[in-house]
Coordinates of C-alpha atoms in Angstrom, one line a residue:
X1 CA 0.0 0.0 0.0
X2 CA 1.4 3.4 -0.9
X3 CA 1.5 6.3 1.9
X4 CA -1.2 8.5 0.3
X5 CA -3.3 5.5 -0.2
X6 CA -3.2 5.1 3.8
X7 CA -3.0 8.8 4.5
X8 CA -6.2 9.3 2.6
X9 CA -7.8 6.6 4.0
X10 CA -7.5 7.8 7.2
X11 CA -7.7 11.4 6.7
X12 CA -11.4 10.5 4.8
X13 CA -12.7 8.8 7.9
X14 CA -11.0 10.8 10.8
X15 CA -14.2 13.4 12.0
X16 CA -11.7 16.4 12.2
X17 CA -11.7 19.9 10.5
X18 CA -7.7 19.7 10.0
X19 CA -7.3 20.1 6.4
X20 CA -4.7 17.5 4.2
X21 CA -1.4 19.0 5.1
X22 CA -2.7 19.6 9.2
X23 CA -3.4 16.2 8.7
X24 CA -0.7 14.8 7.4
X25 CA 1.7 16.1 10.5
X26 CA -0.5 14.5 13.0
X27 CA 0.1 11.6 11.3
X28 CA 3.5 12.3 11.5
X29 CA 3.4 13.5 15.5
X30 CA 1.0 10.6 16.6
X31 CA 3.8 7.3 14.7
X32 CA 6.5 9.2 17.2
X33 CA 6.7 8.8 20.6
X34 CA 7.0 12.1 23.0
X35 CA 10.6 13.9 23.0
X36 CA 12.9 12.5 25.2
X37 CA 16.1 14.4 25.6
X38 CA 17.0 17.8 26.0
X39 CA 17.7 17.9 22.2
X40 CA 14.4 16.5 21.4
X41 CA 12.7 18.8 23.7
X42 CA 14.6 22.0 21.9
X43 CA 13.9 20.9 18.7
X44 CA 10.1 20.6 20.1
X45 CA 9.8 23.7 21.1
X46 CA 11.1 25.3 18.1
X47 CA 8.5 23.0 16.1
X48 CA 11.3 21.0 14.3
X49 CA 10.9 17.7 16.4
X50 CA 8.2 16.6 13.6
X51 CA 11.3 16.1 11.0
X52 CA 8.6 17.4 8.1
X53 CA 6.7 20.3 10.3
X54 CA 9.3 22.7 8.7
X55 CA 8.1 22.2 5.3
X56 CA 5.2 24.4 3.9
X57 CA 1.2 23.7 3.3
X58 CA 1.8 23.3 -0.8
X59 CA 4.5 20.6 -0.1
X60 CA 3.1 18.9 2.7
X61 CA 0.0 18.2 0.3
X62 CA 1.8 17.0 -2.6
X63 CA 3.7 14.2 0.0
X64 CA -0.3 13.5 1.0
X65 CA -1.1 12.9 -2.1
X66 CA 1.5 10.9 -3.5
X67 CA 3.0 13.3 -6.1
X68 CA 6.1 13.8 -4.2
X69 CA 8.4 11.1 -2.7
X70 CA 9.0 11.2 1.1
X71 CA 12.4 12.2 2.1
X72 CA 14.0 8.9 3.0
X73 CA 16.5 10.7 5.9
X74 CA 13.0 12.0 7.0
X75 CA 11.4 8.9 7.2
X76 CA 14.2 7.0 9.1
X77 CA 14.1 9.7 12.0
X78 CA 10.0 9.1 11.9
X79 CA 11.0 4.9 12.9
X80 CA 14.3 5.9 15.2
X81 CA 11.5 7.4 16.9
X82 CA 8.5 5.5 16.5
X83 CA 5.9 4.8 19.1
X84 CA 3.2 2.2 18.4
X85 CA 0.9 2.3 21.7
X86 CA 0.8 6.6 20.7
X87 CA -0.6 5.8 16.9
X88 CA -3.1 2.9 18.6
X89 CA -4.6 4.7 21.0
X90 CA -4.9 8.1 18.2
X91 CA -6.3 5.2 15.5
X92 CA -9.1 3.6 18.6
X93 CA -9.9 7.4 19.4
X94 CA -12.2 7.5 16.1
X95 CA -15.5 6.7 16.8
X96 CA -16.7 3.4 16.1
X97 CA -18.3 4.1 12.7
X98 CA -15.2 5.1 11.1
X99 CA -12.8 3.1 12.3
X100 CA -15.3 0.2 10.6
X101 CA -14.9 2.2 7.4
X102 CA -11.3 2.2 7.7
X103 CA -11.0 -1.4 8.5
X104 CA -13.5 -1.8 5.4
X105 CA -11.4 0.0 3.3
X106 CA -8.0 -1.3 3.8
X107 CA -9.1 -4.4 3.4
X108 CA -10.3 -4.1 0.4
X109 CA -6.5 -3.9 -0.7
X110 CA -5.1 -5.9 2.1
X111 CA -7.5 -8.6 2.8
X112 CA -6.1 -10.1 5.9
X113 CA -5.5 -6.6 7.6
X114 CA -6.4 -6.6 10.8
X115 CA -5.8 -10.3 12.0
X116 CA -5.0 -9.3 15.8
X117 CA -8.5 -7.3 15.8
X118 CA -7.2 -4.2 17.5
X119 CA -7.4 -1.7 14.4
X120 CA -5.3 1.2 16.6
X121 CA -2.4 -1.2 16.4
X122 CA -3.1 -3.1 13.2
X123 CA -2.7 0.5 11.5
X124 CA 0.7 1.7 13.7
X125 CA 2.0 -1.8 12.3
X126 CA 0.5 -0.9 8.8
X127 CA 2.3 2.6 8.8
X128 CA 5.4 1.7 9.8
X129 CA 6.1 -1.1 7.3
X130 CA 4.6 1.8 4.6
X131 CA 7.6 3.5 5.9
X132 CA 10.0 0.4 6.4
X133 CA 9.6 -0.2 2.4
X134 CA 10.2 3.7 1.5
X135 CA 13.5 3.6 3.8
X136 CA 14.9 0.4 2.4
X137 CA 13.8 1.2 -1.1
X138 CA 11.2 -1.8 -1.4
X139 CA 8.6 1.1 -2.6
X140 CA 7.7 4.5 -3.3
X141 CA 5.7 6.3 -1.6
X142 CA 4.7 8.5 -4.6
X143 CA 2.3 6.9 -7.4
X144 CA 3.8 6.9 -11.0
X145 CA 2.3 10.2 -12.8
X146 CA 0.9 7.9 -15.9
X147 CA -2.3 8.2 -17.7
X148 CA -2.6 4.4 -19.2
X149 CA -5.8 5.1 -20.4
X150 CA -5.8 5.5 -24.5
X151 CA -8.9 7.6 -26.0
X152 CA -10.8 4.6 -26.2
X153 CA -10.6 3.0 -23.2
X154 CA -13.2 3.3 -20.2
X155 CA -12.5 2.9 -16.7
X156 CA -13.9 -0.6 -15.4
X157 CA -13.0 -0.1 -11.8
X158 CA -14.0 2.3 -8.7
X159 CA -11.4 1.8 -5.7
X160 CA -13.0 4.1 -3.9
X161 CA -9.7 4.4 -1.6
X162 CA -8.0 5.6 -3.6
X163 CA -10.4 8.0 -6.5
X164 CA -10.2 11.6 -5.6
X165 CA -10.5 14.8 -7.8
X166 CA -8.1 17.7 -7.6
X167 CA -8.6 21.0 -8.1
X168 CA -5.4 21.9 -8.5
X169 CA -4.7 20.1 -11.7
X170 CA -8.5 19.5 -12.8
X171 CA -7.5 15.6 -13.0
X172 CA -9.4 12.6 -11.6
X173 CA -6.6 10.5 -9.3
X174 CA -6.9 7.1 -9.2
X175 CA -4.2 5.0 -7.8
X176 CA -1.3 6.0 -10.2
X177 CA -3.9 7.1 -12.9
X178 CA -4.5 10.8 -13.7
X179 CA -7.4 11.4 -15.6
X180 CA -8.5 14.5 -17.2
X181 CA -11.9 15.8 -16.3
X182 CA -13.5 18.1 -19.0
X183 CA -13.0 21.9 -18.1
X184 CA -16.2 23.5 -16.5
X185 CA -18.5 24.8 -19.3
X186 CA -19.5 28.3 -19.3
X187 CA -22.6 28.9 -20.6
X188 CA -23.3 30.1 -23.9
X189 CA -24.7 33.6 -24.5
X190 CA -27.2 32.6 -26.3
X191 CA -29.2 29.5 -24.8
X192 CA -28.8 26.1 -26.8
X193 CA -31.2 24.1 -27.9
X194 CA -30.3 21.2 -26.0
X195 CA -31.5 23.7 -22.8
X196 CA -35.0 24.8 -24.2
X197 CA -36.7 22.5 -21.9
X198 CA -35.3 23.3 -18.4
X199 CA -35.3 27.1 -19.7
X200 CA -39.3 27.0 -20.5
X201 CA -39.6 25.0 -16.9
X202 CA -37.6 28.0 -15.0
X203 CA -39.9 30.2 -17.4
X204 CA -42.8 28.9 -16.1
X205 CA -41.4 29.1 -12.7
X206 CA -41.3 32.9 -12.7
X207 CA -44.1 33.7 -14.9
X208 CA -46.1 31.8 -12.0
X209 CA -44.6 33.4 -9.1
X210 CA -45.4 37.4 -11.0
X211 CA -49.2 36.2 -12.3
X212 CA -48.3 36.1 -15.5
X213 CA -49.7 33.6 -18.2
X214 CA -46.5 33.0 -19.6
X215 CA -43.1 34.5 -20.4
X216 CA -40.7 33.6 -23.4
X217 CA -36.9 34.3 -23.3
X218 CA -36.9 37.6 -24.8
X219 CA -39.3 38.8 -21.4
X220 CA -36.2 37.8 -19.3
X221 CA -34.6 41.3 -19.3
X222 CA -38.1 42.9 -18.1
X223 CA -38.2 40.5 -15.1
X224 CA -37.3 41.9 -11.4
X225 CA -33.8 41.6 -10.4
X226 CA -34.2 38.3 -8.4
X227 CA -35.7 36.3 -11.2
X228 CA -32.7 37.3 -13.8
X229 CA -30.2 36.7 -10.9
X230 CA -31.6 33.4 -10.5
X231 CA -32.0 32.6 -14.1
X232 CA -28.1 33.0 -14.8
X233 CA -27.1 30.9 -11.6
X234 CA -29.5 27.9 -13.0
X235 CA -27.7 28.3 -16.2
X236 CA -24.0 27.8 -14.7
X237 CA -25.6 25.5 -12.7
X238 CA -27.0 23.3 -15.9
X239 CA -24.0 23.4 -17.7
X240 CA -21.7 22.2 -14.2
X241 CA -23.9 18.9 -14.2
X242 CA -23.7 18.4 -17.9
X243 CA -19.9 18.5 -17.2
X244 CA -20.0 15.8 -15.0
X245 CA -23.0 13.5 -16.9
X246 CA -20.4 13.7 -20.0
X247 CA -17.3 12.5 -18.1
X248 CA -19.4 9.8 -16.6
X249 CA -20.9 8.3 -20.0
X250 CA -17.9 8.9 -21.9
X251 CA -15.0 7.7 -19.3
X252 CA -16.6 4.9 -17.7
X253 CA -17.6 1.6 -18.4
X254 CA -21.5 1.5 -18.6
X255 CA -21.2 5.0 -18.4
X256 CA -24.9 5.6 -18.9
X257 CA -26.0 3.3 -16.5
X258 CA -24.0 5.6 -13.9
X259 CA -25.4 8.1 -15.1
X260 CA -28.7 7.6 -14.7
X261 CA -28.1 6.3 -11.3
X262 CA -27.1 10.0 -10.6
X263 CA -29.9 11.1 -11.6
X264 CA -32.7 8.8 -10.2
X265 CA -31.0 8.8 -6.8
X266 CA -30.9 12.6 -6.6
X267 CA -34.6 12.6 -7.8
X268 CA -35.6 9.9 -5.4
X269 CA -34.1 12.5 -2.8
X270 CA -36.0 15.3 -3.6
X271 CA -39.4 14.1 -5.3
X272 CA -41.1 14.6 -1.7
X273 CA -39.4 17.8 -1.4
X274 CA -40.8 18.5 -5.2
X275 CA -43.9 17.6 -4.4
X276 CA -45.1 19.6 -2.0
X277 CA -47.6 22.4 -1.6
X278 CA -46.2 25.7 -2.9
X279 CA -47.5 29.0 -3.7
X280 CA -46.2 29.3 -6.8
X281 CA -43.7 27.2 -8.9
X282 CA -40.5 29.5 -8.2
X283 CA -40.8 28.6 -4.9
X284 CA -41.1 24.9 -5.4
X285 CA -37.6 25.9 -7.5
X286 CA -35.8 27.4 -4.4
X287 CA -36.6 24.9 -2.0
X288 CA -35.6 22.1 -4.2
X289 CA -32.2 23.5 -4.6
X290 CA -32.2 24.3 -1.2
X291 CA -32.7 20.4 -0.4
X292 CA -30.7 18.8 -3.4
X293 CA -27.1 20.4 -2.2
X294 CA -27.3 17.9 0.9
X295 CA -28.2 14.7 -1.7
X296 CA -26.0 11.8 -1.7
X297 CA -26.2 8.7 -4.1
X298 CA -24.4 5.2 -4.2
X299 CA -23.6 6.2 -7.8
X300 CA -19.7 6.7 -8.4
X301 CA -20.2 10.3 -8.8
X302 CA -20.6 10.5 -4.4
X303 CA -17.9 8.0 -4.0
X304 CA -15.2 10.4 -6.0
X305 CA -14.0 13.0 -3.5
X306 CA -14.3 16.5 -4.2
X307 CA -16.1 16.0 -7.7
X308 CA -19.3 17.0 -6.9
X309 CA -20.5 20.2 -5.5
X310 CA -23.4 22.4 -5.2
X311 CA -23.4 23.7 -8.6
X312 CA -23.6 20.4 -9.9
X313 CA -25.7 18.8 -7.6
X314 CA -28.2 22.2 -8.2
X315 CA -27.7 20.9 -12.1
X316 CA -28.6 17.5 -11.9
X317 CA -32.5 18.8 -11.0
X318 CA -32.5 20.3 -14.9
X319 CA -30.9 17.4 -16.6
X320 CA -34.2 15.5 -14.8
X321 CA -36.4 18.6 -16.0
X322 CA -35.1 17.7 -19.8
X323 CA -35.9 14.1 -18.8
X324 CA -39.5 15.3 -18.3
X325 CA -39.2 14.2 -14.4
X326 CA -39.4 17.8 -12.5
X327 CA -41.5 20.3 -13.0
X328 CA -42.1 23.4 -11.1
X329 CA -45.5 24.1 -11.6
X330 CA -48.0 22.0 -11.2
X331 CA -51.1 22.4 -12.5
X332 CA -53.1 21.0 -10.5
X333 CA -52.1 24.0 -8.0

């Protein structure tokens, strides 16, 4: 197992606000037991007894992540120090419910993890043979920056351990796979046709909330503030889940079938929420979106970190409005 695969692991399931590279030192501090001699003490107080606390946030994360090495003269004074009963009783702190889903996970690449059935210790033994094998050379703790995917090949596998999207680089990480993720999608200035039925739905939305019979696109400028405001954030909001339903159906295996998962999940979250009583359908429209940005599916989409935000969850509700599933007036009302 590499280093970030066990770092992320536990940073994923550890109930704490510390971000990656705050995370990665405690790591660091709990494998090491308390200082001992003057030295160690000094080199405490000045913050240097943690042999990579002097390294900054941009660094720290790349070692978290795997896309820099650890220092091998680093590592060594990590083990000349280590302290097994510290990491087991950091590891047993978690509550109960994670330290199943780390036991869960790990085993998923180590099947036989876990034997003495203490995870606190089965995890101080894990890290320090992770760092054993970087010392003596037996493996990197950095994945090999390779995309092995050609053009027209799909991925055919989810370790969710290990999936993560970053930012930084706007790749999908899996393992020692980088994907690229299509760039976000700014929408048009003039609306496409593939968005003429979500656009009449919002439409409809507003034209119920000012009394008015209906409104086409060219009465969008004439609308208060609020409804134009709203009009341009559904748009961006459209086009961020039509991002992510492409990179599903085109980079995956049964790419549709995720897809649609997505989709009926998130509607399955918020039909009750959808239909309710309202006053008018723009109301319906906010509290939907309101409710979705807390929606979570067993589709792959929730199980890649960081992937998935508001914007696109918001989005998902007018790829279902094409799909003739949401409506946000109902005329029955």
């Amino acid at each position: 197992m590499l280093f970030s695969e066990f770092a992320n692991i536990l940073f994923k399931h550890s109930d704490n606000s510390y971000k990656s590279h705050e995370f990665f030192l405690s790591l660091f501090d709990n494998i090491m037991r308390n200082p001992q001699s003057p030295e160690e003490i000094m080199l405490s107080e000045n913050d240097k007894y943690n042999p990579f606390s002097t390294l900054v946030p941009d660094s720290l994360n790349r070692l978290f992540k795997g896309t820099n090495p650890l220092n091998q003269k680093k590592v060594r004074k990590v083990i000349s120090r280590k302290d097994t009963d510290k990491f087991a009783k950091y590891i047993n702190g978690f509550n109960g419910h994670n330290q199943m889903a780390i036991e869960d996970e790990i085993k998923t690449m180590i099947p036989d993890f876990n034997s003495i059935d203490n995870l606190g210790y089965a995890c101080a033994d894990l890290f320090l043979q992770i760092l054993n094998d970087i010392y003596e050379g037996r493996e990197t703790s950095s994945a090999i920056v390779s995309n092995n995917l050609s053009p027209t090949q799909k991925l055919t596998f989810f370790p969710v351990q290990t999936i993560y999207y970053d930012e930084s680089d706007g790749k999908l990480h899996i393992g020692n796979i980088e994907i690229s993720i299509p760039k976000e999608l700014e929408p048009p200035q003039d609306i496409a046709p593939e968005e003429e039925i979500y656009v009449s739905e919002l439409l409809a939305a507003y034209a119920d909330a000012v009394n008015c019979k209906e409104l086409t696109k060219s009465d969008l400028d004439s609308l208060p503030q609020k409804y134009k405001r709203n009009f341009s954030d559904q748009r961006i909001n459209y086009y961020s889940a039509v991002r992510i339903d492409r990179f599903l159906r085109e980079s995956f295996e049964k790419g549709e079938v995720h897809a649609e998962k997505w989709k009926s999940e998130t509607f399955d979250y918020i039909k009750d929420t959808l239909w309710d009583d309202y006053d008018n359908g723009y109301k319906r429209l906010v509290t939907v979106m309101k409710k979705v940005v807390d929606c979570s599916t067993t589709s792959i989409v929730s199980n890649i970190q960081n992937l998935v935000g508001p914007k696109e969850k918001k989005g998902t509700c007018h790829l279902l409005a094409n799909d003739g599933s949401v409506r946000w007036v109902d005329e029955d009302e």
